[in-house]
């Protein structure tokens, strides 16, 4: 009898050791050209989700071939259906194959449950709104139950529904449009909870007051997102791992001419009103950074209106 039983605690440990051996053999003598902060990075891994990095098509083709050949030698196969290619250069026509099948080149891809897109975080936020709305609808009997207090309903909403929306929100890059969508989505949730339609001409300010009366002082949804992102930035800044290298390191090359896309760290500077070098020094002091997070995450209230 070989192997382990389903659910055995050794199973993930043994799998990680096995996959680590495959990666070590596949990457032997492989020289990557992607360097961040002076550290060469050829791949990012979480369990069996592997993200290969390369500066050019030939290098990526070589990396994929190495992984394919080595995996087969160990009795494993790369799923061509789940493996995709993404590039930040639209002029590249990638023709990389696994087991004779060409890999699709895509503009967005779901990795570890979140959508990675060359268009920023908009697709992921919209997908989160759709998933959260579906969960909100499934709990409709609870929202209509008059035996449940409003305070309990709001707490259920925040724990069972809003938690779906907040998954991996620390990784989002928030534009003005995305921030407005988050605020509008929150008001739609509260109106659904209260059973108030837009035709009743009840302002958002009154909706907020009713929620505050039910659960007391609380952070609105956009404030929660901003706090989580700022706290995560502080945590990574005080750490000494790969995430810090990627966050603070630089890469070769420059940005394209014309209007620039908003970067993840642009939010940090915008909210704190500090240069990036100043935020690094501030984050090293936990107490100072905690106060800065509370002050920087305050969201100015939009003019009161009926539409959420």
PDB file of C-alpha atoms in Angstrom:
ATOM      1  CA  UNK A   1       0.000   0.000   0.000  1.00  0.00           C
ATOM      2  CA  UNK A   2       1.454   3.371  -1.039  1.00  0.00           C
ATOM      3  CA  UNK A   3       0.505   7.014  -0.684  1.00  0.00           C
ATOM      4  CA  UNK A   4      -1.460   8.751   2.053  1.00  0.00           C
ATOM      5  CA  UNK A   5      -5.142   8.861   2.860  1.00  0.00           C
ATOM      6  CA  UNK A   6      -7.310  11.773   1.781  1.00  0.00           C
ATOM      7  CA  UNK A   7      -7.135  14.539   4.371  1.00  0.00           C
ATOM      8  CA  UNK A   8      -3.888  13.269   5.872  1.00  0.00           C
ATOM      9  CA  UNK A   9      -1.840  16.083   7.441  1.00  0.00           C
ATOM     10  CA  UNK A  10       1.271  14.831   5.671  1.00  0.00           C
ATOM     11  CA  UNK A  11      -0.285  15.185   2.224  1.00  0.00           C
ATOM     12  CA  UNK A  12       0.350  18.938   1.641  1.00  0.00           C
ATOM     13  CA  UNK A  13       3.810  18.708   3.220  1.00  0.00           C
ATOM     14  CA  UNK A  14       4.846  15.816   0.988  1.00  0.00           C
ATOM     15  CA  UNK A  15       3.393  17.544  -2.067  1.00  0.00           C
ATOM     16  CA  UNK A  16       5.353  20.731  -1.351  1.00  0.00           C
ATOM     17  CA  UNK A  17       8.577  18.738  -0.966  1.00  0.00           C
ATOM     18  CA  UNK A  18       7.861  16.890  -4.210  1.00  0.00           C
ATOM     19  CA  UNK A  19       7.075  20.106  -6.127  1.00  0.00           C
ATOM     20  CA  UNK A  20      10.142  21.821  -4.661  1.00  0.00           C
ATOM     21  CA  UNK A  21      12.298  19.029  -6.086  1.00  0.00           C
ATOM     22  CA  UNK A  22      10.699  19.417  -9.502  1.00  0.00           C
ATOM     23  CA  UNK A  23      11.284  23.189  -9.492  1.00  0.00           C
ATOM     24  CA  UNK A  24      14.884  22.787  -8.311  1.00  0.00           C
ATOM     25  CA  UNK A  25      15.675  20.391 -11.163  1.00  0.00           C
ATOM     26  CA  UNK A  26      13.807  22.478 -13.743  1.00  0.00           C
ATOM     27  CA  UNK A  27      15.577  25.711 -12.778  1.00  0.00           C
ATOM     28  CA  UNK A  28      19.079  24.202 -12.595  1.00  0.00           C
ATOM     29  CA  UNK A  29      21.439  26.309 -14.745  1.00  0.00           C
ATOM     30  CA  UNK A  30      18.510  28.552 -15.777  1.00  0.00           C
ATOM     31  CA  UNK A  31      19.518  32.203 -15.769  1.00  0.00           C
ATOM     32  CA  UNK A  32      16.572  34.538 -15.468  1.00  0.00           C
ATOM     33  CA  UNK A  33      16.695  38.153 -16.614  1.00  0.00           C
ATOM     34  CA  UNK A  34      13.891  39.603 -14.469  1.00  0.00           C
ATOM     35  CA  UNK A  35      15.592  41.455 -11.639  1.00  0.00           C
ATOM     36  CA  UNK A  36      13.835  43.486  -8.946  1.00  0.00           C
ATOM     37  CA  UNK A  37      15.928  45.394  -6.452  1.00  0.00           C
ATOM     38  CA  UNK A  38      18.993  43.408  -7.537  1.00  0.00           C
ATOM     39  CA  UNK A  39      17.280  40.056  -6.891  1.00  0.00           C
ATOM     40  CA  UNK A  40      16.634  37.739  -9.842  1.00  0.00           C
ATOM     41  CA  UNK A  41      13.098  36.324  -9.801  1.00  0.00           C
ATOM     42  CA  UNK A  42      12.164  33.514 -12.184  1.00  0.00           C
ATOM     43  CA  UNK A  43       8.896  32.364 -10.619  1.00  0.00           C
ATOM     44  CA  UNK A  44       6.291  32.896  -7.914  1.00  0.00           C
ATOM     45  CA  UNK A  45       4.707  29.825  -6.339  1.00  0.00           C
ATOM     46  CA  UNK A  46       1.799  28.998  -4.074  1.00  0.00           C
ATOM     47  CA  UNK A  47       1.252  25.216  -3.803  1.00  0.00           C
ATOM     48  CA  UNK A  48       0.743  24.039  -7.406  1.00  0.00           C
ATOM     49  CA  UNK A  49      -0.056  27.524  -8.772  1.00  0.00           C
ATOM     50  CA  UNK A  50       3.171  28.576 -10.486  1.00  0.00           C
ATOM     51  CA  UNK A  51       3.785  31.927 -12.146  1.00  0.00           C
ATOM     52  CA  UNK A  52       6.841  31.938 -14.421  1.00  0.00           C
ATOM     53  CA  UNK A  53       8.541  35.273 -15.133  1.00  0.00           C
ATOM     54  CA  UNK A  54      10.714  36.187 -18.124  1.00  0.00           C
ATOM     55  CA  UNK A  55      11.829  39.314 -19.927  1.00  0.00           C
ATOM     56  CA  UNK A  56      11.442  37.881 -23.430  1.00  0.00           C
ATOM     57  CA  UNK A  57       9.578  35.242 -25.386  1.00  0.00           C
ATOM     58  CA  UNK A  58      12.580  32.957 -25.883  1.00  0.00           C
ATOM     59  CA  UNK A  59      13.388  32.984 -22.197  1.00  0.00           C
ATOM     60  CA  UNK A  60       9.790  32.207 -21.251  1.00  0.00           C
ATOM     61  CA  UNK A  61       9.598  29.412 -23.847  1.00  0.00           C
ATOM     62  CA  UNK A  62      12.763  27.902 -22.367  1.00  0.00           C
ATOM     63  CA  UNK A  63      11.361  28.147 -18.835  1.00  0.00           C
ATOM     64  CA  UNK A  64       8.066  26.495 -19.817  1.00  0.00           C
ATOM     65  CA  UNK A  65       9.892  23.725 -21.666  1.00  0.00           C
ATOM     66  CA  UNK A  66      12.096  23.053 -18.649  1.00  0.00           C
ATOM     67  CA  UNK A  67       9.074  22.811 -16.356  1.00  0.00           C
ATOM     68  CA  UNK A  68       7.212  20.578 -18.819  1.00  0.00           C
ATOM     69  CA  UNK A  69      10.090  18.132 -19.347  1.00  0.00           C
ATOM     70  CA  UNK A  70      10.981  17.935 -15.650  1.00  0.00           C
ATOM     71  CA  UNK A  71       7.352  17.509 -14.559  1.00  0.00           C
ATOM     72  CA  UNK A  72       6.883  14.602 -16.967  1.00  0.00           C
ATOM     73  CA  UNK A  73      10.054  12.977 -15.666  1.00  0.00           C
ATOM     74  CA  UNK A  74       8.424  12.967 -12.218  1.00  0.00           C
ATOM     75  CA  UNK A  75       5.068  11.720 -13.518  1.00  0.00           C
ATOM     76  CA  UNK A  76       3.338  15.120 -13.470  1.00  0.00           C
ATOM     77  CA  UNK A  77       1.772  17.116 -16.308  1.00  0.00           C
ATOM     78  CA  UNK A  78       1.155  20.811 -16.906  1.00  0.00           C
ATOM     79  CA  UNK A  79      -2.513  21.530 -17.668  1.00  0.00           C
ATOM     80  CA  UNK A  80      -2.625  23.354 -21.004  1.00  0.00           C
ATOM     81  CA  UNK A  81      -6.238  24.330 -20.307  1.00  0.00           C
ATOM     82  CA  UNK A  82      -5.351  26.180 -17.117  1.00  0.00           C
ATOM     83  CA  UNK A  83      -1.983  27.577 -18.233  1.00  0.00           C
ATOM     84  CA  UNK A  84      -2.100  31.025 -19.873  1.00  0.00           C
ATOM     85  CA  UNK A  85       0.360  33.650 -21.084  1.00  0.00           C
ATOM     86  CA  UNK A  86       0.276  37.335 -20.190  1.00  0.00           C
ATOM     87  CA  UNK A  87       2.529  40.048 -21.580  1.00  0.00           C
ATOM     88  CA  UNK A  88       2.911  43.781 -21.062  1.00  0.00           C
ATOM     89  CA  UNK A  89       3.890  44.236 -24.708  1.00  0.00           C
ATOM     90  CA  UNK A  90       1.021  43.966 -27.190  1.00  0.00           C
ATOM     91  CA  UNK A  91       3.437  43.600 -30.118  1.00  0.00           C
ATOM     92  CA  UNK A  92       4.668  40.179 -28.983  1.00  0.00           C
ATOM     93  CA  UNK A  93       3.068  37.223 -30.768  1.00  0.00           C
ATOM     94  CA  UNK A  94       3.724  34.384 -28.348  1.00  0.00           C
ATOM     95  CA  UNK A  95       3.887  30.826 -29.671  1.00  0.00           C
ATOM     96  CA  UNK A  96       4.781  28.810 -26.612  1.00  0.00           C
ATOM     97  CA  UNK A  97       3.679  25.204 -26.467  1.00  0.00           C
ATOM     98  CA  UNK A  98       3.205  22.497 -23.865  1.00  0.00           C
ATOM     99  CA  UNK A  99       2.910  18.926 -25.089  1.00  0.00           C
ATOM    100  CA  UNK A 100       2.426  20.242 -28.633  1.00  0.00           C
ATOM    101  CA  UNK A 101      -0.459  22.552 -27.706  1.00  0.00           C
ATOM    102  CA  UNK A 102      -0.083  26.320 -28.011  1.00  0.00           C
ATOM    103  CA  UNK A 103      -0.792  28.286 -24.845  1.00  0.00           C
ATOM    104  CA  UNK A 104      -3.383  31.064 -25.082  1.00  0.00           C
ATOM    105  CA  UNK A 105      -2.241  34.665 -24.605  1.00  0.00           C
ATOM    106  CA  UNK A 106      -4.765  36.529 -22.448  1.00  0.00           C
ATOM    107  CA  UNK A 107      -5.238  40.043 -21.066  1.00  0.00           C
ATOM    108  CA  UNK A 108      -6.620  38.841 -17.721  1.00  0.00           C
ATOM    109  CA  UNK A 109      -6.299  35.692 -15.647  1.00  0.00           C
ATOM    110  CA  UNK A 110      -7.611  34.440 -12.312  1.00  0.00           C
ATOM    111  CA  UNK A 111      -4.706  33.648  -9.982  1.00  0.00           C
ATOM    112  CA  UNK A 112      -5.251  32.523  -6.378  1.00  0.00           C
ATOM    113  CA  UNK A 113      -8.910  33.518  -6.598  1.00  0.00           C
ATOM    114  CA  UNK A 114      -8.329  37.073  -7.855  1.00  0.00           C
ATOM    115  CA  UNK A 115      -8.312  38.466 -11.396  1.00  0.00           C
ATOM    116  CA  UNK A 116      -4.950  39.735 -12.624  1.00  0.00           C
ATOM    117  CA  UNK A 117      -5.439  42.110 -15.545  1.00  0.00           C
ATOM    118  CA  UNK A 118      -3.379  44.493 -17.650  1.00  0.00           C
ATOM    119  CA  UNK A 119      -6.207  47.001 -17.103  1.00  0.00           C
ATOM    120  CA  UNK A 120      -5.584  47.319 -13.368  1.00  0.00           C
ATOM    121  CA  UNK A 121      -8.029  46.355 -10.617  1.00  0.00           C
ATOM    122  CA  UNK A 122     -11.312  47.332 -12.283  1.00  0.00           C
ATOM    123  CA  UNK A 123     -12.152  43.823 -13.519  1.00  0.00           C
ATOM    124  CA  UNK A 124     -11.439  42.288 -10.129  1.00  0.00           C
ATOM    125  CA  UNK A 125     -13.535  44.872  -8.254  1.00  0.00           C
ATOM    126  CA  UNK A 126     -16.472  44.438 -10.653  1.00  0.00           C
ATOM    127  CA  UNK A 127     -16.219  40.651 -10.303  1.00  0.00           C
ATOM    128  CA  UNK A 128     -16.211  41.011  -6.501  1.00  0.00           C
ATOM    129  CA  UNK A 129     -19.289  43.238  -6.668  1.00  0.00           C
ATOM    130  CA  UNK A 130     -21.092  40.622  -8.800  1.00  0.00           C
ATOM    131  CA  UNK A 131     -20.175  37.764  -6.428  1.00  0.00           C
ATOM    132  CA  UNK A 132     -21.170  39.779  -3.373  1.00  0.00           C
ATOM    133  CA  UNK A 133     -24.482  40.806  -4.955  1.00  0.00           C
ATOM    134  CA  UNK A 134     -25.258  37.131  -5.624  1.00  0.00           C
ATOM    135  CA  UNK A 135     -24.578  36.280  -1.970  1.00  0.00           C
ATOM    136  CA  UNK A 136     -26.723  39.228  -0.882  1.00  0.00           C
ATOM    137  CA  UNK A 137     -29.626  37.952  -2.992  1.00  0.00           C
ATOM    138  CA  UNK A 138     -29.370  34.416  -1.580  1.00  0.00           C
ATOM    139  CA  UNK A 139     -29.878  35.811   1.925  1.00  0.00           C
ATOM    140  CA  UNK A 140     -33.040  37.685   0.951  1.00  0.00           C
ATOM    141  CA  UNK A 141     -35.232  35.746   3.449  1.00  0.00           C
ATOM    142  CA  UNK A 142     -33.043  37.047   6.286  1.00  0.00           C
ATOM    143  CA  UNK A 143     -33.302  40.666   5.145  1.00  0.00           C
ATOM    144  CA  UNK A 144     -37.115  40.359   5.006  1.00  0.00           C
ATOM    145  CA  UNK A 145     -37.451  38.628   8.380  1.00  0.00           C
ATOM    146  CA  UNK A 146     -39.074  41.126  10.773  1.00  0.00           C
ATOM    147  CA  UNK A 147     -38.091  39.040  13.788  1.00  0.00           C
ATOM    148  CA  UNK A 148     -34.415  39.867  13.223  1.00  0.00           C
ATOM    149  CA  UNK A 149     -33.295  43.291  14.427  1.00  0.00           C
ATOM    150  CA  UNK A 150     -31.683  45.755  12.036  1.00  0.00           C
ATOM    151  CA  UNK A 151     -28.462  45.659  14.047  1.00  0.00           C
ATOM    152  CA  UNK A 152     -28.234  41.877  13.647  1.00  0.00           C
ATOM    153  CA  UNK A 153     -28.960  42.139   9.939  1.00  0.00           C
ATOM    154  CA  UNK A 154     -26.187  44.689   9.421  1.00  0.00           C
ATOM    155  CA  UNK A 155     -23.713  42.512  11.315  1.00  0.00           C
ATOM    156  CA  UNK A 156     -24.725  39.502   9.230  1.00  0.00           C
ATOM    157  CA  UNK A 157     -24.310  41.592   6.100  1.00  0.00           C
ATOM    158  CA  UNK A 158     -20.795  42.635   7.067  1.00  0.00           C
ATOM    159  CA  UNK A 159     -19.679  39.146   8.142  1.00  0.00           C
ATOM    160  CA  UNK A 160     -21.367  36.963   5.467  1.00  0.00           C
ATOM    161  CA  UNK A 161     -21.568  39.271   2.458  1.00  0.00           C
ATOM    162  CA  UNK A 162     -19.088  42.135   2.674  1.00  0.00           C
ATOM    163  CA  UNK A 163     -16.314  39.697   3.592  1.00  0.00           C
ATOM    164  CA  UNK A 164     -16.636  38.218   0.084  1.00  0.00           C
ATOM    165  CA  UNK A 165     -16.078  41.633  -1.438  1.00  0.00           C
ATOM    166  CA  UNK A 166     -13.003  42.349   0.696  1.00  0.00           C
ATOM    167  CA  UNK A 167     -11.049  39.264  -0.427  1.00  0.00           C
ATOM    168  CA  UNK A 168      -7.524  40.351  -1.464  1.00  0.00           C
ATOM    169  CA  UNK A 169      -8.555  44.034  -1.479  1.00  0.00           C
ATOM    170  CA  UNK A 170      -5.044  44.864  -0.229  1.00  0.00           C
ATOM    171  CA  UNK A 171      -3.789  44.223  -3.766  1.00  0.00           C
ATOM    172  CA  UNK A 172      -6.165  46.642  -5.485  1.00  0.00           C
ATOM    173  CA  UNK A 173      -5.099  49.858  -7.175  1.00  0.00           C
ATOM    174  CA  UNK A 174      -7.949  52.294  -6.563  1.00  0.00           C
ATOM    175  CA  UNK A 175      -8.806  54.907  -9.164  1.00  0.00           C
ATOM    176  CA  UNK A 176     -11.429  57.592  -8.611  1.00  0.00           C
ATOM    177  CA  UNK A 177     -13.915  55.523 -10.638  1.00  0.00           C
ATOM    178  CA  UNK A 178     -13.321  52.373  -8.592  1.00  0.00           C
ATOM    179  CA  UNK A 179     -13.684  54.276  -5.316  1.00  0.00           C
ATOM    180  CA  UNK A 180     -17.009  55.691  -6.475  1.00  0.00           C
ATOM    181  CA  UNK A 181     -18.202  52.216  -7.480  1.00  0.00           C
ATOM    182  CA  UNK A 182     -17.312  50.871  -4.033  1.00  0.00           C
ATOM    183  CA  UNK A 183     -19.307  53.618  -2.319  1.00  0.00           C
ATOM    184  CA  UNK A 184     -22.284  53.107  -4.627  1.00  0.00           C
ATOM    185  CA  UNK A 185     -22.194  49.345  -4.081  1.00  0.00           C
ATOM    186  CA  UNK A 186     -22.232  49.778  -0.307  1.00  0.00           C
ATOM    187  CA  UNK A 187     -25.318  51.993  -0.493  1.00  0.00           C
ATOM    188  CA  UNK A 188     -27.094  49.448  -2.726  1.00  0.00           C
ATOM    189  CA  UNK A 189     -26.414  46.777  -0.105  1.00  0.00           C
ATOM    190  CA  UNK A 190     -27.858  48.909   2.683  1.00  0.00           C
ATOM    191  CA  UNK A 191     -30.921  49.834   0.627  1.00  0.00           C
ATOM    192  CA  UNK A 192     -31.532  46.156  -0.095  1.00  0.00           C
ATOM    193  CA  UNK A 193     -31.135  45.418   3.603  1.00  0.00           C
ATOM    194  CA  UNK A 194     -33.589  48.151   4.609  1.00  0.00           C
ATOM    195  CA  UNK A 195     -36.032  47.346   1.821  1.00  0.00           C
ATOM    196  CA  UNK A 196     -35.792  50.865   0.416  1.00  0.00           C
ATOM    197  CA  UNK A 197     -36.055  51.446  -3.314  1.00  0.00           C
ATOM    198  CA  UNK A 198     -34.684  54.457  -5.160  1.00  0.00           C
ATOM    199  CA  UNK A 199     -38.206  55.577  -5.991  1.00  0.00           C
ATOM    200  CA  UNK A 200     -38.810  56.376  -2.316  1.00  0.00           C
ATOM    201  CA  UNK A 201     -36.429  59.381  -2.557  1.00  0.00           C
ATOM    202  CA  UNK A 202     -34.606  58.639   0.686  1.00  0.00           C
ATOM    203  CA  UNK A 203     -31.134  60.173   0.686  1.00  0.00           C
ATOM    204  CA  UNK A 204     -27.892  58.306   1.237  1.00  0.00           C
ATOM    205  CA  UNK A 205     -27.269  60.455   4.317  1.00  0.00           C
ATOM    206  CA  UNK A 206     -30.451  59.187   5.925  1.00  0.00           C
ATOM    207  CA  UNK A 207     -29.510  55.609   5.025  1.00  0.00           C
ATOM    208  CA  UNK A 208     -26.152  56.075   6.753  1.00  0.00           C
ATOM    209  CA  UNK A 209     -27.859  57.516   9.825  1.00  0.00           C
ATOM    210  CA  UNK A 210     -30.177  54.509  10.107  1.00  0.00           C
ATOM    211  CA  UNK A 211     -27.234  52.098   9.877  1.00  0.00           C
ATOM    212  CA  UNK A 212     -25.270  54.077  12.487  1.00  0.00           C
ATOM    213  CA  UNK A 213     -28.249  54.042  14.846  1.00  0.00           C
ATOM    214  CA  UNK A 214     -28.431  50.264  14.483  1.00  0.00           C
ATOM    215  CA  UNK A 215     -24.758  49.333  15.040  1.00  0.00           C
ATOM    216  CA  UNK A 216     -23.116  52.517  16.315  1.00  0.00           C
ATOM    217  CA  UNK A 217     -19.992  54.114  14.939  1.00  0.00           C
ATOM    218  CA  UNK A 218     -18.444  52.104  12.126  1.00  0.00           C
ATOM    219  CA  UNK A 219     -16.146  52.386   9.107  1.00  0.00           C
ATOM    220  CA  UNK A 220     -17.719  52.583   5.684  1.00  0.00           C
ATOM    221  CA  UNK A 221     -16.666  50.071   3.029  1.00  0.00           C
ATOM    222  CA  UNK A 222     -14.155  52.294   1.218  1.00  0.00           C
ATOM    223  CA  UNK A 223     -12.499  53.202   4.520  1.00  0.00           C
ATOM    224  CA  UNK A 224     -12.126  49.494   5.338  1.00  0.00           C
ATOM    225  CA  UNK A 225     -10.474  48.853   1.957  1.00  0.00           C
ATOM    226  CA  UNK A 226      -8.076  51.772   2.412  1.00  0.00           C
ATOM    227  CA  UNK A 227      -7.192  50.727   5.969  1.00  0.00           C
ATOM    228  CA  UNK A 228      -6.464  47.159   4.909  1.00  0.00           C
ATOM    229  CA  UNK A 229      -4.207  48.325   2.097  1.00  0.00           C
ATOM    230  CA  UNK A 230      -2.332  50.792   4.290  1.00  0.00           C
ATOM    231  CA  UNK A 231      -1.907  48.237   7.087  1.00  0.00           C
ATOM    232  CA  UNK A 232      -0.611  45.659   4.631  1.00  0.00           C
ATOM    233  CA  UNK A 233       1.871  48.197   3.275  1.00  0.00           C
ATOM    234  CA  UNK A 234       3.119  48.849   6.795  1.00  0.00           C
ATOM    235  CA  UNK A 235       3.402  45.130   7.532  1.00  0.00           C
ATOM    236  CA  UNK A 236       5.410  44.449   4.358  1.00  0.00           C
ATOM    237  CA  UNK A 237       7.642  47.479   4.919  1.00  0.00           C
ATOM    238  CA  UNK A 238       8.600  46.182   8.358  1.00  0.00           C
ATOM    239  CA  UNK A 239       9.231  42.646   7.040  1.00  0.00           C
ATOM    240  CA  UNK A 240      12.254  41.306   5.180  1.00  0.00           C
ATOM    241  CA  UNK A 241      10.866  38.920   2.567  1.00  0.00           C
ATOM    242  CA  UNK A 242      10.249  38.688  -1.147  1.00  0.00           C
ATOM    243  CA  UNK A 243       7.144  40.885  -0.941  1.00  0.00           C
ATOM    244  CA  UNK A 244       9.238  43.764   0.411  1.00  0.00           C
ATOM    245  CA  UNK A 245      11.799  43.305  -2.371  1.00  0.00           C
ATOM    246  CA  UNK A 246       9.098  43.483  -5.039  1.00  0.00           C
ATOM    247  CA  UNK A 247       7.306  46.389  -3.380  1.00  0.00           C
ATOM    248  CA  UNK A 248      10.344  48.579  -2.841  1.00  0.00           C
ATOM    249  CA  UNK A 249      12.675  47.337  -5.575  1.00  0.00           C
ATOM    250  CA  UNK A 250      13.161  48.829  -9.025  1.00  0.00           C
ATOM    251  CA  UNK A 251      13.326  47.196 -12.456  1.00  0.00           C
ATOM    252  CA  UNK A 252      15.187  48.053 -15.618  1.00  0.00           C
ATOM    253  CA  UNK A 253      13.516  50.222 -18.225  1.00  0.00           C
ATOM    254  CA  UNK A 254      11.098  53.111 -18.011  1.00  0.00           C
ATOM    255  CA  UNK A 255       7.429  53.945 -18.358  1.00  0.00           C
ATOM    256  CA  UNK A 256       5.794  54.750 -21.677  1.00  0.00           C
ATOM    257  CA  UNK A 257       5.106  58.282 -22.775  1.00  0.00           C
ATOM    258  CA  UNK A 258       1.698  59.832 -22.325  1.00  0.00           C
ATOM    259  CA  UNK A 259      -0.787  59.481 -19.495  1.00  0.00           C
ATOM    260  CA  UNK A 260       0.473  56.967 -16.966  1.00  0.00           C
ATOM    261  CA  UNK A 261      -1.605  54.243 -15.354  1.00  0.00           C
ATOM    262  CA  UNK A 262      -2.041  54.568 -11.618  1.00  0.00           C
ATOM    263  CA  UNK A 263       0.328  52.307  -9.719  1.00  0.00           C
ATOM    264  CA  UNK A 264      -0.386  50.448  -6.488  1.00  0.00           C
ATOM    265  CA  UNK A 265       1.962  52.644  -4.469  1.00  0.00           C
ATOM    266  CA  UNK A 266       0.396  55.828  -5.884  1.00  0.00           C
ATOM    267  CA  UNK A 267      -2.567  55.211  -3.557  1.00  0.00           C
ATOM    268  CA  UNK A 268      -0.259  55.098  -0.546  1.00  0.00           C
ATOM    269  CA  UNK A 269       1.326  58.447  -1.419  1.00  0.00           C
ATOM    270  CA  UNK A 270      -2.023  60.024  -2.302  1.00  0.00           C
ATOM    271  CA  UNK A 271      -3.735  58.991   0.920  1.00  0.00           C
ATOM    272  CA  UNK A 272      -0.860  59.764   3.291  1.00  0.00           C
ATOM    273  CA  UNK A 273       0.242  62.939   1.461  1.00  0.00           C
ATOM    274  CA  UNK A 274       3.842  61.702   1.823  1.00  0.00           C
ATOM    275  CA  UNK A 275       6.569  60.749  -0.620  1.00  0.00           C
ATOM    276  CA  UNK A 276       7.221  57.020  -0.859  1.00  0.00           C
ATOM    277  CA  UNK A 277      10.543  57.328   0.973  1.00  0.00           C
ATOM    278  CA  UNK A 278       8.734  59.124   3.799  1.00  0.00           C
ATOM    279  CA  UNK A 279       6.057  56.420   4.042  1.00  0.00           C
ATOM    280  CA  UNK A 280       8.794  53.803   4.428  1.00  0.00           C
ATOM    281  CA  UNK A 281      10.267  55.642   7.408  1.00  0.00           C
ATOM    282  CA  UNK A 282       6.813  56.251   8.884  1.00  0.00           C
ATOM    283  CA  UNK A 283       5.770  52.597   8.542  1.00  0.00           C
ATOM    284  CA  UNK A 284       8.811  51.443  10.516  1.00  0.00           C
ATOM    285  CA  UNK A 285       7.252  53.061  13.596  1.00  0.00           C
ATOM    286  CA  UNK A 286       4.154  51.004  14.374  1.00  0.00           C
ATOM    287  CA  UNK A 287       2.427  53.607  16.547  1.00  0.00           C
ATOM    288  CA  UNK A 288       3.054  56.435  14.098  1.00  0.00           C
ATOM    289  CA  UNK A 289       1.889  54.314  11.183  1.00  0.00           C
ATOM    290  CA  UNK A 290      -1.266  53.235  13.035  1.00  0.00           C
ATOM    291  CA  UNK A 291      -2.192  56.880  13.607  1.00  0.00           C
ATOM    292  CA  UNK A 292      -1.394  57.690   9.968  1.00  0.00           C
ATOM    293  CA  UNK A 293      -3.591  54.834   8.754  1.00  0.00           C
ATOM    294  CA  UNK A 294      -6.564  56.073  10.776  1.00  0.00           C
ATOM    295  CA  UNK A 295      -6.081  59.628   9.540  1.00  0.00           C
ATOM    296  CA  UNK A 296      -5.366  58.756   5.893  1.00  0.00           C
ATOM    297  CA  UNK A 297      -8.255  56.322   5.414  1.00  0.00           C
ATOM    298  CA  UNK A 298     -11.005  58.838   6.202  1.00  0.00           C
ATOM    299  CA  UNK A 299     -13.349  59.099   3.226  1.00  0.00           C
ATOM    300  CA  UNK A 300     -14.999  62.483   2.551  1.00  0.00           C
ATOM    301  CA  UNK A 301     -18.738  61.985   2.344  1.00  0.00           C
ATOM    302  CA  UNK A 302     -20.201  62.460  -1.106  1.00  0.00           C
ATOM    303  CA  UNK A 303     -23.019  65.010  -1.462  1.00  0.00           C
ATOM    304  CA  UNK A 304     -26.251  63.502  -0.196  1.00  0.00           C
ATOM    305  CA  UNK A 305     -28.524  62.180  -2.878  1.00  0.00           C
ATOM    306  CA  UNK A 306     -31.036  59.491  -3.648  1.00  0.00           C
ATOM    307  CA  UNK A 307     -28.794  57.452  -5.913  1.00  0.00           C
ATOM    308  CA  UNK A 308     -26.341  55.159  -4.087  1.00  0.00           C
TER     309      UNK A 308
END
